[in-house]
N, CA, C and O atoms as a CHARMM CRD file, in Angstrom:
* protein
*
  348
    1    1 UNK  N    -36.79100 119.64100  73.38400 PROA 1      0.00000
    2    1 UNK  CA   -36.65900 120.08200  71.71800 PROA 1      0.00000
    3    1 UNK  C    -36.06500 121.46000  71.28400 PROA 1      0.00000
    4    1 UNK  O    -36.37700 122.52100  71.82500 PROA 1      0.00000
    5    2 UNK  N    -35.09800 121.32700  70.16100 PROA 2      0.00000
    6    2 UNK  CA   -34.70600 122.84700  70.08600 PROA 2      0.00000
    7    2 UNK  C    -35.61800 123.39700  68.94000 PROA 2      0.00000
    8    2 UNK  O    -35.93900 122.45900  68.21000 PROA 2      0.00000
    9    3 UNK  N    -36.21300 124.73100  68.47500 PROA 3      0.00000
   10    3 UNK  CA   -36.89300 125.38400  67.73100 PROA 3      0.00000
   11    3 UNK  C    -36.15000 124.84500  66.11700 PROA 3      0.00000
   12    3 UNK  O    -34.96200 124.62700  65.88000 PROA 3      0.00000
   13    4 UNK  N    -37.23500 124.75100  65.27300 PROA 4      0.00000
   14    4 UNK  CA   -36.71400 124.85100  63.90000 PROA 4      0.00000
   15    4 UNK  C    -36.39300 125.84200  63.44700 PROA 4      0.00000
   16    4 UNK  O    -37.31800 126.34000  62.80500 PROA 4      0.00000
   17    5 UNK  N    -35.22500 126.60900  63.44800 PROA 5      0.00000
   18    5 UNK  CA   -35.09700 127.93600  62.90200 PROA 5      0.00000
   19    5 UNK  C    -35.25900 128.25600  61.47800 PROA 5      0.00000
   20    5 UNK  O    -34.91500 129.38500  61.12700 PROA 5      0.00000
   21    6 UNK  N    -35.80900 127.30200  60.44800 PROA 6      0.00000
   22    6 UNK  CA   -36.13600 127.43200  59.36800 PROA 6      0.00000
   23    6 UNK  C    -37.43600 127.28200  59.18400 PROA 6      0.00000
   24    6 UNK  O    -37.85700 127.21000  58.02900 PROA 6      0.00000
   25    7 UNK  N    -38.20500 127.21600  60.14000 PROA 7      0.00000
   26    7 UNK  CA   -39.62500 126.80300  60.19700 PROA 7      0.00000
   27    7 UNK  C    -40.67800 127.99300  60.07900 PROA 7      0.00000
   28    7 UNK  O    -40.41900 128.89000  60.88100 PROA 7      0.00000
   29    8 UNK  N    -41.75500 128.22600  59.31800 PROA 8      0.00000
   30    8 UNK  CA   -42.12400 129.31900  58.99700 PROA 8      0.00000
   31    8 UNK  C    -42.55800 130.40000  60.07100 PROA 8      0.00000
   32    8 UNK  O    -42.41200 131.61800  59.96800 PROA 8      0.00000
   33    9 UNK  N    -43.21700 129.58000  61.30100 PROA 9      0.00000
   34    9 UNK  CA   -43.28400 130.28500  62.50600 PROA 9      0.00000
   35    9 UNK  C    -42.12700 130.68500  63.34400 PROA 9      0.00000
   36    9 UNK  O    -42.06300 131.56000  64.20800 PROA 9      0.00000
   37   10 UNK  N    -41.33400 129.96000  62.96000 PROA 10     0.00000
   38   10 UNK  CA   -40.07300 130.95400  63.88500 PROA 10     0.00000
   39   10 UNK  C    -39.68200 131.87000  63.18700 PROA 10     0.00000
   40   10 UNK  O    -39.33100 132.89500  63.77200 PROA 10     0.00000
   41   11 UNK  N    -39.59900 131.81300  61.53300 PROA 11     0.00000
   42   11 UNK  CA   -39.16500 133.25400  60.99000 PROA 11     0.00000
   43   11 UNK  C    -40.08200 134.32800  61.40900 PROA 11     0.00000
   44   11 UNK  O    -39.68800 135.49200  61.46600 PROA 11     0.00000
   45   12 UNK  N    -41.33000 133.97700  61.71600 PROA 12     0.00000
   46   12 UNK  CA   -42.34000 135.05400  61.65400 PROA 12     0.00000
   47   12 UNK  C    -41.98700 135.71200  63.23700 PROA 12     0.00000
   48   12 UNK  O    -42.31000 136.87200  63.49000 PROA 12     0.00000
   49   13 UNK  N    -41.34700 134.90500  64.18000 PROA 13     0.00000
   50   13 UNK  CA   -41.20800 135.51700  65.14300 PROA 13     0.00000
   51   13 UNK  C    -39.88100 136.37100  65.27400 PROA 13     0.00000
   52   13 UNK  O    -39.69000 137.24400  66.12000 PROA 13     0.00000
   53   14 UNK  N    -39.00700 135.97100  64.29800 PROA 14     0.00000
   54   14 UNK  CA   -37.50400 136.51600  64.10700 PROA 14     0.00000
   55   14 UNK  C    -37.83700 138.21300  63.60500 PROA 14     0.00000
   56   14 UNK  O    -37.47400 139.24100  64.17600 PROA 14     0.00000
   57   15 UNK  N    -38.64300 138.06600  62.35600 PROA 15     0.00000
   58   15 UNK  CA   -38.47400 139.08500  61.86300 PROA 15     0.00000
   59   15 UNK  C    -39.86300 139.98300  62.51900 PROA 15     0.00000
   60   15 UNK  O    -39.90000 141.16200  62.16800 PROA 15     0.00000
   61   16 UNK  N    -40.81800 139.57400  63.29900 PROA 16     0.00000
   62   16 UNK  CA   -41.44600 140.59800  64.14300 PROA 16     0.00000
   63   16 UNK  C    -40.71300 140.93200  65.30300 PROA 16     0.00000
   64   16 UNK  O    -40.97000 142.04800  65.75500 PROA 16     0.00000
   65   17 UNK  N    -39.70700 140.13500  66.02000 PROA 17     0.00000
   66   17 UNK  CA   -38.92400 140.70900  66.81200 PROA 17     0.00000
   67   17 UNK  C    -38.33000 141.86600  66.21800 PROA 17     0.00000
   68   17 UNK  O    -38.47900 142.89900  66.87200 PROA 17     0.00000
   69   18 UNK  N    -37.69700 141.95700  65.14800 PROA 18     0.00000
   70   18 UNK  CA   -36.86700 142.99700  64.64800 PROA 18     0.00000
   71   18 UNK  C    -38.11000 144.40300  64.32600 PROA 18     0.00000
   72   18 UNK  O    -38.14600 145.56000  64.74300 PROA 18     0.00000
   73   19 UNK  N    -38.75000 143.84900  63.67200 PROA 19     0.00000
   74   19 UNK  CA   -39.96500 145.06200  63.42000 PROA 19     0.00000
   75   19 UNK  C    -40.28500 145.89900  64.63200 PROA 19     0.00000
   76   19 UNK  O    -40.34800 147.12500  64.54400 PROA 19     0.00000
   77   20 UNK  N    -40.50800 145.19500  65.86600 PROA 20     0.00000
   78   20 UNK  CA   -40.97800 145.36200  67.16000 PROA 20     0.00000
   79   20 UNK  C    -39.89300 146.62600  67.40900 PROA 20     0.00000
   80   20 UNK  O    -40.22900 147.67700  67.95500 PROA 20     0.00000
   81   21 UNK  N    -38.68700 146.37900  66.97100 PROA 21     0.00000
   82   21 UNK  CA   -37.58300 147.88500  67.02800 PROA 21     0.00000
   83   21 UNK  C    -37.69800 148.89600  66.71400 PROA 21     0.00000
   84   21 UNK  O    -37.32200 149.94700  67.23400 PROA 21     0.00000
   85   22 UNK  N    -38.70100 148.51100  65.04300 PROA 22     0.00000
   86   22 UNK  CA   -38.82000 149.65200  64.32200 PROA 22     0.00000
   87   22 UNK  C    -40.30300 150.33200  64.56600 PROA 22     0.00000
   88   22 UNK  O    -40.71600 151.09300  63.69100 PROA 22     0.00000
   89   23 UNK  N    -41.01600 150.11000  65.58700 PROA 23     0.00000
   90   23 UNK  CA   -42.08800 150.19400  66.14800 PROA 23     0.00000
   91   23 UNK  C    -43.40700 149.45900  65.80900 PROA 23     0.00000
   92   23 UNK  O    -44.38000 149.98600  66.34900 PROA 23     0.00000
   93   24 UNK  N    -43.65700 148.48600  65.13000 PROA 24     0.00000
   94   24 UNK  CA   -44.30000 147.70200  64.64300 PROA 24     0.00000
   95   24 UNK  C    -44.90600 146.82500  65.94000 PROA 24     0.00000
   96   24 UNK  O    -44.04700 146.42100  66.72400 PROA 24     0.00000
   97   25 UNK  N    -45.90500 146.58600  66.15600 PROA 25     0.00000
   98   25 UNK  CA   -46.71800 146.10500  67.26600 PROA 25     0.00000
   99   25 UNK  C    -46.17600 144.57700  67.20700 PROA 25     0.00000
  100   25 UNK  O    -46.27300 143.98500  66.13200 PROA 25     0.00000
  101   26 UNK  N    -45.71700 144.04300  68.11700 PROA 26     0.00000
  102   26 UNK  CA   -44.99800 142.56500  67.67200 PROA 26     0.00000
  103   26 UNK  C    -46.30100 141.35700  67.68500 PROA 26     0.00000
  104   26 UNK  O    -46.24400 140.27900  67.09400 PROA 26     0.00000
  105   27 UNK  N    -47.40300 141.82700  68.47600 PROA 27     0.00000
  106   27 UNK  CA   -48.53700 140.90900  68.24600 PROA 27     0.00000
  107   27 UNK  C    -49.32600 140.83500  67.11500 PROA 27     0.00000
  108   27 UNK  O    -49.80700 139.79700  66.66100 PROA 27     0.00000
  109   28 UNK  N    -49.47900 142.17700  66.57300 PROA 28     0.00000
  110   28 UNK  CA   -49.68300 142.34800  65.21200 PROA 28     0.00000
  111   28 UNK  C    -49.28800 141.71000  64.03400 PROA 28     0.00000
  112   28 UNK  O    -49.90500 141.06600  63.18600 PROA 28     0.00000
  113   29 UNK  N    -48.21700 142.00600  64.16200 PROA 29     0.00000
  114   29 UNK  CA   -47.09000 141.51900  63.43900 PROA 29     0.00000
  115   29 UNK  C    -47.26800 139.97900  63.40900 PROA 29     0.00000
  116   29 UNK  O    -47.46500 139.41200  62.33400 PROA 29     0.00000
  117   30 UNK  N    -47.20200 139.31900  64.53800 PROA 30     0.00000
  118   30 UNK  CA   -47.18800 137.73600  64.50200 PROA 30     0.00000
  119   30 UNK  C    -48.66500 137.62500  63.99500 PROA 30     0.00000
  120   30 UNK  O    -48.85000 136.60600  63.33000 PROA 30     0.00000
  121   31 UNK  N    -49.51000 138.24700  64.11500 PROA 31     0.00000
  122   31 UNK  CA   -50.94900 137.67400  63.67800 PROA 31     0.00000
  123   31 UNK  C    -50.76300 137.64300  61.97300 PROA 31     0.00000
  124   31 UNK  O    -50.97100 136.62500  61.31300 PROA 31     0.00000
  125   32 UNK  N    -50.43100 138.64700  61.52300 PROA 32     0.00000
  126   32 UNK  CA   -50.54600 138.63200  60.18000 PROA 32     0.00000
  127   32 UNK  C    -49.53400 137.83100  59.49000 PROA 32     0.00000
  128   32 UNK  O    -49.73600 137.27600  58.41000 PROA 32     0.00000
  129   33 UNK  N    -48.07500 137.77400  60.36500 PROA 33     0.00000
  130   33 UNK  CA   -47.40900 137.00000  59.49100 PROA 33     0.00000
  131   33 UNK  C    -47.96900 135.34100  59.94900 PROA 33     0.00000
  132   33 UNK  O    -48.01800 134.58300  58.98100 PROA 33     0.00000
  133   34 UNK  N    -48.19000 135.01100  60.67000 PROA 34     0.00000
  134   34 UNK  CA   -48.74400 133.69600  61.17700 PROA 34     0.00000
  135   34 UNK  C    -50.16400 133.22100  60.01100 PROA 34     0.00000
  136   34 UNK  O    -50.25100 132.05900  59.61400 PROA 34     0.00000
  137   35 UNK  N    -51.13100 134.25100  59.60600 PROA 35     0.00000
  138   35 UNK  CA   -52.06200 134.03700  58.78900 PROA 35     0.00000
  139   35 UNK  C    -51.32700 133.89400  57.41400 PROA 35     0.00000
  140   35 UNK  O    -51.82600 133.08800  56.62900 PROA 35     0.00000
  141   36 UNK  N    -49.98200 134.70800  56.94400 PROA 36     0.00000
  142   36 UNK  CA   -49.90300 134.35100  55.77700 PROA 36     0.00000
  143   36 UNK  C    -48.95000 132.74100  55.50700 PROA 36     0.00000
  144   36 UNK  O    -48.26400 132.65100  54.48900 PROA 36     0.00000
  145   37 UNK  N    -48.99300 131.93100  56.19500 PROA 37     0.00000
  146   37 UNK  CA   -48.42000 130.98500  56.35300 PROA 37     0.00000
  147   37 UNK  C    -49.31400 130.06800  55.65300 PROA 37     0.00000
  148   37 UNK  O    -49.18000 129.53600  54.55100 PROA 37     0.00000
  149   38 UNK  N    -50.43800 129.97500  56.68300 PROA 38     0.00000
  150   38 UNK  CA   -51.85100 129.04100  56.04200 PROA 38     0.00000
  151   38 UNK  C    -52.10300 129.59900  54.46400 PROA 38     0.00000
  152   38 UNK  O    -52.44700 128.83700  53.56000 PROA 38     0.00000
  153   39 UNK  N    -51.89800 130.91600  54.29200 PROA 39     0.00000
  154   39 UNK  CA   -52.16400 131.14300  52.94300 PROA 39     0.00000
  155   39 UNK  C    -51.32200 130.49300  52.07800 PROA 39     0.00000
  156   39 UNK  O    -51.66200 129.66200  51.23600 PROA 39     0.00000
  157   40 UNK  N    -50.08900 130.93700  52.33400 PROA 40     0.00000
  158   40 UNK  CA   -49.13400 130.19300  51.20200 PROA 40     0.00000
  159   40 UNK  C    -49.05300 128.59800  51.18200 PROA 40     0.00000
  160   40 UNK  O    -48.68100 127.94700  50.20500 PROA 40     0.00000
  161   41 UNK  N    -49.49400 128.02000  52.51800 PROA 41     0.00000
  162   41 UNK  CA   -49.48600 126.27900  52.50500 PROA 41     0.00000
  163   41 UNK  C    -50.68300 125.96700  51.44900 PROA 41     0.00000
  164   41 UNK  O    -50.51200 125.23000  50.47900 PROA 41     0.00000
  165   42 UNK  N    -51.77900 126.54000  51.71500 PROA 42     0.00000
  166   42 UNK  CA   -53.07100 126.33700  50.96900 PROA 42     0.00000
  167   42 UNK  C    -52.84100 126.91000  49.54500 PROA 42     0.00000
  168   42 UNK  O    -52.87000 126.09200  48.62600 PROA 42     0.00000
  169   43 UNK  N    -52.60700 128.25800  49.23700 PROA 43     0.00000
  170   43 UNK  CA   -52.83700 128.80900  47.70300 PROA 43     0.00000
  171   43 UNK  C    -51.39000 128.93100  46.76800 PROA 43     0.00000
  172   43 UNK  O    -51.22100 128.90200  45.54900 PROA 43     0.00000
  173   44 UNK  N    -50.47100 129.07400  47.87000 PROA 44     0.00000
  174   44 UNK  CA   -48.93200 129.10600  47.07600 PROA 44     0.00000
  175   44 UNK  C    -47.97900 128.30000  47.59300 PROA 44     0.00000
  176   44 UNK  O    -47.01100 128.90800  48.04900 PROA 44     0.00000
  177   45 UNK  N    -47.94200 126.82200  47.68200 PROA 45     0.00000
  178   45 UNK  CA   -46.72000 126.02200  48.52400 PROA 45     0.00000
  179   45 UNK  C    -45.67500 126.48400  48.13400 PROA 45     0.00000
  180   45 UNK  O    -44.92200 126.89800  49.01500 PROA 45     0.00000
  181   46 UNK  N    -45.18600 126.60400  46.57900 PROA 46     0.00000
  182   46 UNK  CA   -43.84400 127.17600  46.37800 PROA 46     0.00000
  183   46 UNK  C    -43.61600 128.30200  46.69300 PROA 46     0.00000
  184   46 UNK  O    -42.46000 128.60000  46.39200 PROA 46     0.00000
  185   47 UNK  N    -44.23900 129.21800  47.23100 PROA 47     0.00000
  186   47 UNK  CA   -43.93000 130.57300  48.11300 PROA 47     0.00000
  187   47 UNK  C    -43.35400 130.47500  49.59500 PROA 47     0.00000
  188   47 UNK  O    -42.58500 131.26300  50.14700 PROA 47     0.00000
  189   48 UNK  N    -43.87100 129.41100  50.05500 PROA 48     0.00000
  190   48 UNK  CA   -43.55600 129.14200  51.77700 PROA 48     0.00000
  191   48 UNK  C    -42.17100 129.60200  52.06200 PROA 48     0.00000
  192   48 UNK  O    -41.87500 130.55300  52.78500 PROA 48     0.00000
  193   49 UNK  N    -41.19200 128.66900  51.28900 PROA 49     0.00000
  194   49 UNK  CA   -39.90000 128.72200  51.61900 PROA 49     0.00000
  195   49 UNK  C    -39.06100 129.74300  50.96600 PROA 49     0.00000
  196   49 UNK  O    -37.90600 129.96700  51.32600 PROA 49     0.00000
  197   50 UNK  N    -39.58100 130.28500  50.12000 PROA 50     0.00000
  198   50 UNK  CA   -38.61100 131.58500  49.81800 PROA 50     0.00000
  199   50 UNK  C    -39.08100 132.76800  50.56300 PROA 50     0.00000
  200   50 UNK  O    -38.53800 133.87300  50.53000 PROA 50     0.00000
  201   51 UNK  N    -40.16700 132.44300  51.25900 PROA 51     0.00000
  202   51 UNK  CA   -41.21900 134.36100  52.04400 PROA 51     0.00000
  203   51 UNK  C    -40.07800 133.99000  53.00000 PROA 51     0.00000
  204   51 UNK  O    -39.18600 134.77800  53.31300 PROA 51     0.00000
  205   52 UNK  N    -40.18500 132.62600  53.47400 PROA 52     0.00000
  206   52 UNK  CA   -39.72600 131.96600  55.32100 PROA 52     0.00000
  207   52 UNK  C    -38.37200 132.62500  54.92000 PROA 52     0.00000
  208   52 UNK  O    -38.07800 133.58100  55.63800 PROA 52     0.00000
  209   53 UNK  N    -37.49000 132.33000  53.94100 PROA 53     0.00000
  210   53 UNK  CA   -36.12900 132.64900  53.91700 PROA 53     0.00000
  211   53 UNK  C    -35.65100 134.28000  53.62800 PROA 53     0.00000
  212   53 UNK  O    -34.52900 134.70900  53.89600 PROA 53     0.00000
  213   54 UNK  N    -36.75300 135.07800  53.02800 PROA 54     0.00000
  214   54 UNK  CA   -36.87700 136.62000  53.02600 PROA 54     0.00000
  215   54 UNK  C    -36.80800 136.76100  54.56300 PROA 54     0.00000
  216   54 UNK  O    -35.78600 137.21600  55.07500 PROA 54     0.00000
  217   55 UNK  N    -37.90200 136.36900  55.34000 PROA 55     0.00000
  218   55 UNK  CA   -38.27000 136.67500  56.85600 PROA 55     0.00000
  219   55 UNK  C    -36.70200 136.82100  56.98100 PROA 55     0.00000
  220   55 UNK  O    -36.12500 137.90800  57.02500 PROA 55     0.00000
  221   56 UNK  N    -35.95900 135.32400  57.04300 PROA 56     0.00000
  222   56 UNK  CA   -35.07800 135.05400  57.75700 PROA 56     0.00000
  223   56 UNK  C    -34.04500 136.48000  57.21300 PROA 56     0.00000
  224   56 UNK  O    -33.74900 137.32800  58.05500 PROA 56     0.00000
  225   57 UNK  N    -33.74800 136.56800  56.32400 PROA 57     0.00000
  226   57 UNK  CA   -32.78800 137.50900  55.89100 PROA 57     0.00000
  227   57 UNK  C    -33.42800 138.72100  56.40700 PROA 57     0.00000
  228   57 UNK  O    -32.75400 139.37500  57.20300 PROA 57     0.00000
  229   58 UNK  N    -34.47900 139.10600  56.13900 PROA 58     0.00000
  230   58 UNK  CA   -34.42300 140.20100  57.22800 PROA 58     0.00000
  231   58 UNK  C    -34.25100 140.21900  58.52500 PROA 58     0.00000
  232   58 UNK  O    -33.68100 141.19500  59.01500 PROA 58     0.00000
  233   59 UNK  N    -34.59900 139.39300  59.17000 PROA 59     0.00000
  234   59 UNK  CA   -34.39500 139.48200  60.61300 PROA 59     0.00000
  235   59 UNK  C    -33.00800 139.52100  61.02400 PROA 59     0.00000
  236   59 UNK  O    -32.74800 139.85600  62.18000 PROA 59     0.00000
  237   60 UNK  N    -31.94500 139.17100  60.08400 PROA 60     0.00000
  238   60 UNK  CA   -30.96800 139.15700  60.28000 PROA 60     0.00000
  239   60 UNK  C    -30.15400 140.42500  60.16800 PROA 60     0.00000
  240   60 UNK  O    -28.99100 140.71400  60.45100 PROA 60     0.00000
  241   61 UNK  N    -31.01000 140.96800  59.74000 PROA 61     0.00000
  242   61 UNK  CA   -30.55200 142.93300  59.48700 PROA 61     0.00000
  243   61 UNK  C    -30.23300 143.71400  60.72600 PROA 61     0.00000
  244   61 UNK  O    -31.01200 143.69600  61.67900 PROA 61     0.00000
  245   62 UNK  N    -29.18500 144.35800  60.74700 PROA 62     0.00000
  246   62 UNK  CA   -29.41000 145.08100  61.95000 PROA 62     0.00000
  247   62 UNK  C    -30.76100 146.03600  62.07300 PROA 62     0.00000
  248   62 UNK  O    -31.34200 146.42100  61.05800 PROA 62     0.00000
  249   63 UNK  N    -31.16400 146.34800  63.27500 PROA 63     0.00000
  250   63 UNK  CA   -32.05400 147.32200  63.50600 PROA 63     0.00000
  251   63 UNK  C    -32.51000 148.36800  62.68200 PROA 63     0.00000
  252   63 UNK  O    -33.62200 148.45800  62.16200 PROA 63     0.00000
  253   64 UNK  N    -31.70700 149.03400  62.61400 PROA 64     0.00000
  254   64 UNK  CA   -30.94100 150.44900  61.88000 PROA 64     0.00000
  255   64 UNK  C    -31.23500 150.27400  60.39700 PROA 64     0.00000
  256   64 UNK  O    -31.96700 151.07900  59.82100 PROA 64     0.00000
  257   65 UNK  N    -30.72700 149.32700  59.82000 PROA 65     0.00000
  258   65 UNK  CA   -31.17200 148.87200  58.54000 PROA 65     0.00000
  259   65 UNK  C    -32.65700 148.27200  58.14700 PROA 65     0.00000
  260   65 UNK  O    -33.23800 148.62800  57.12200 PROA 65     0.00000
  261   66 UNK  N    -33.33400 147.09500  59.30000 PROA 66     0.00000
  262   66 UNK  CA   -34.63400 146.77300  58.89300 PROA 66     0.00000
  263   66 UNK  C    -35.27900 147.75000  58.86000 PROA 66     0.00000
  264   66 UNK  O    -36.18300 147.73000  58.02500 PROA 66     0.00000
  265   67 UNK  N    -35.12600 149.10800  59.77100 PROA 67     0.00000
  266   67 UNK  CA   -35.87200 149.95600  60.00300 PROA 67     0.00000
  267   67 UNK  C    -36.23100 151.33400  59.07700 PROA 67     0.00000
  268   67 UNK  O    -37.05200 152.24500  59.16900 PROA 67     0.00000
  269   68 UNK  N    -34.92100 150.88800  57.93800 PROA 68     0.00000
  270   68 UNK  CA   -34.56300 152.30600  57.20200 PROA 68     0.00000
  271   68 UNK  C    -35.19800 151.77900  55.67300 PROA 68     0.00000
  272   68 UNK  O    -34.58200 151.17700  54.79400 PROA 68     0.00000
  273   69 UNK  N    -36.71500 152.24100  55.67200 PROA 69     0.00000
  274   69 UNK  CA   -37.21300 151.44300  54.39300 PROA 69     0.00000
  275   69 UNK  C    -36.78100 152.66000  53.08500 PROA 69     0.00000
  276   69 UNK  O    -36.98200 152.32600  51.91700 PROA 69     0.00000
  277   70 UNK  N    -36.32200 153.74000  53.32600 PROA 70     0.00000
  278   70 UNK  CA   -35.94700 154.41700  52.32700 PROA 70     0.00000
  279   70 UNK  C    -34.05700 153.96000  51.72000 PROA 70     0.00000
  280   70 UNK  O    -33.30600 154.47700  50.89300 PROA 70     0.00000
  281   71 UNK  N    -33.95400 152.97700  52.49200 PROA 71     0.00000
  282   71 UNK  CA   -32.41100 152.69100  52.08700 PROA 71     0.00000
  283   71 UNK  C    -32.48800 151.86900  50.95700 PROA 71     0.00000
  284   71 UNK  O    -33.59200 151.51700  50.54300 PROA 71     0.00000
  285   72 UNK  N    -31.07400 151.39200  50.20500 PROA 72     0.00000
  286   72 UNK  CA   -31.03200 150.91800  49.28500 PROA 72     0.00000
  287   72 UNK  C    -31.46900 149.21300  49.78400 PROA 72     0.00000
  288   72 UNK  O    -30.99400 148.68400  50.78900 PROA 72     0.00000
  289   73 UNK  N    -32.32400 148.62900  48.97500 PROA 73     0.00000
  290   73 UNK  CA   -32.67800 147.29000  49.13200 PROA 73     0.00000
  291   73 UNK  C    -31.71100 146.29600  49.80300 PROA 73     0.00000
  292   73 UNK  O    -30.59900 146.05000  49.33600 PROA 73     0.00000
  293   74 UNK  N    -32.10100 145.85500  50.69700 PROA 74     0.00000
  294   74 UNK  CA   -31.50400 144.64600  51.41700 PROA 74     0.00000
  295   74 UNK  C    -31.69500 143.13200  50.72500 PROA 74     0.00000
  296   74 UNK  O    -32.35700 143.07500  49.68900 PROA 74     0.00000
  297   75 UNK  N    -31.18700 142.03900  51.22300 PROA 75     0.00000
  298   75 UNK  CA   -32.00100 140.80400  50.82300 PROA 75     0.00000
  299   75 UNK  C    -32.16200 140.55300  49.45000 PROA 75     0.00000
  300   75 UNK  O    -33.05800 139.89100  48.92700 PROA 75     0.00000
  301   76 UNK  N    -31.17400 141.16400  48.87800 PROA 76     0.00000
  302   76 UNK  CA   -31.72300 141.32600  47.08300 PROA 76     0.00000
  303   76 UNK  C    -32.15700 139.54500  46.37100 PROA 76     0.00000
  304   76 UNK  O    -32.86500 139.35100  45.38300 PROA 76     0.00000
  305   77 UNK  N    -31.58200 138.61900  47.10500 PROA 77     0.00000
  306   77 UNK  CA   -31.18900 137.46800  46.61400 PROA 77     0.00000
  307   77 UNK  C    -32.62000 136.72400  46.97800 PROA 77     0.00000
  308   77 UNK  O    -33.36600 136.20400  46.14900 PROA 77     0.00000
  309   78 UNK  N    -32.82200 136.78600  48.32900 PROA 78     0.00000
  310   78 UNK  CA   -33.90400 136.66600  49.17500 PROA 78     0.00000
  311   78 UNK  C    -35.37700 137.25700  48.07200 PROA 78     0.00000
  312   78 UNK  O    -36.17400 136.46500  47.56900 PROA 78     0.00000
  313   79 UNK  N    -35.42500 138.30100  47.95000 PROA 79     0.00000
  314   79 UNK  CA   -36.45400 138.83500  47.28700 PROA 79     0.00000
  315   79 UNK  C    -36.67200 138.67000  45.85900 PROA 79     0.00000
  316   79 UNK  O    -37.83100 138.65200  45.44300 PROA 79     0.00000
  317   80 UNK  N    -35.66900 138.54400  45.04600 PROA 80     0.00000
  318   80 UNK  CA   -36.02300 137.68400  44.01000 PROA 80     0.00000
  319   80 UNK  C    -36.09400 136.64000  44.03900 PROA 80     0.00000
  320   80 UNK  O    -36.52400 136.30500  42.93500 PROA 80     0.00000
  321   81 UNK  N    -35.87100 135.41000  44.91400 PROA 81     0.00000
  322   81 UNK  CA   -36.63300 134.27900  44.93100 PROA 81     0.00000
  323   81 UNK  C    -37.99700 134.30100  45.44700 PROA 81     0.00000
  324   81 UNK  O    -38.87400 133.58300  44.96600 PROA 81     0.00000
  325   82 UNK  N    -38.21800 135.19100  46.51500 PROA 82     0.00000
  326   82 UNK  CA   -39.73200 135.10900  46.80200 PROA 82     0.00000
  327   82 UNK  C    -40.53500 135.62200  45.32900 PROA 82     0.00000
  328   82 UNK  O    -41.32200 134.85300  44.77800 PROA 82     0.00000
  329   83 UNK  N    -40.29700 136.75600  44.86400 PROA 83     0.00000
  330   83 UNK  CA   -40.89500 137.09700  43.72400 PROA 83     0.00000
  331   83 UNK  C    -41.04400 136.12900  42.74200 PROA 83     0.00000
  332   83 UNK  O    -42.06900 136.04700  42.06600 PROA 83     0.00000
  333   84 UNK  N    -40.12700 135.41900  42.62100 PROA 84     0.00000
  334   84 UNK  CA   -40.09700 134.22000  41.24400 PROA 84     0.00000
  335   84 UNK  C    -40.84200 133.19900  41.44600 PROA 84     0.00000
  336   84 UNK  O    -41.06600 132.31100  40.62300 PROA 84     0.00000
  337   85 UNK  N    -41.28900 133.27900  42.62000 PROA 85     0.00000
  338   85 UNK  CA   -42.24000 131.99200  42.87900 PROA 85     0.00000
  339   85 UNK  C    -43.68700 132.20500  42.77600 PROA 85     0.00000
  340   85 UNK  O    -44.45700 131.28200  43.04200 PROA 85     0.00000
  341   86 UNK  N    -44.16100 133.49900  42.36300 PROA 86     0.00000
  342   86 UNK  CA   -45.34400 134.09700  42.25600 PROA 86     0.00000
  343   86 UNK  C    -45.71200 133.51000  40.41500 PROA 86     0.00000
  344   86 UNK  O    -46.86700 133.25300  40.07800 PROA 86     0.00000
  345   87 UNK  N    -44.78500 133.41300  39.64600 PROA 87     0.00000
  346   87 UNK  CA   -44.46700 133.30000  38.54000 PROA 87     0.00000
  347   87 UNK  C    -44.60300 132.14800  37.89700 PROA 87     0.00000
  348   87 UNK  O    -44.25700 132.05400  36.71900 PROA 87     0.00000
């Protein structure tokens, strides 16, 4: 069976792989990211998909864009959807 590329745990692996290229520890990133899944499932289920969508968008960025935290914002629509889910 193939992985579900929209599954939250898969998006964690994608974004953490990208952030590993920025100097973040992959294992630490995965631990943090995977713990967010259960938080969203239990406390903010409406935010799980927007959060995973933001992870997918960030993971698709070139490393130099993902690692440039002072650059203009990327993933504007995904960020807006994620922020809106808290309201």
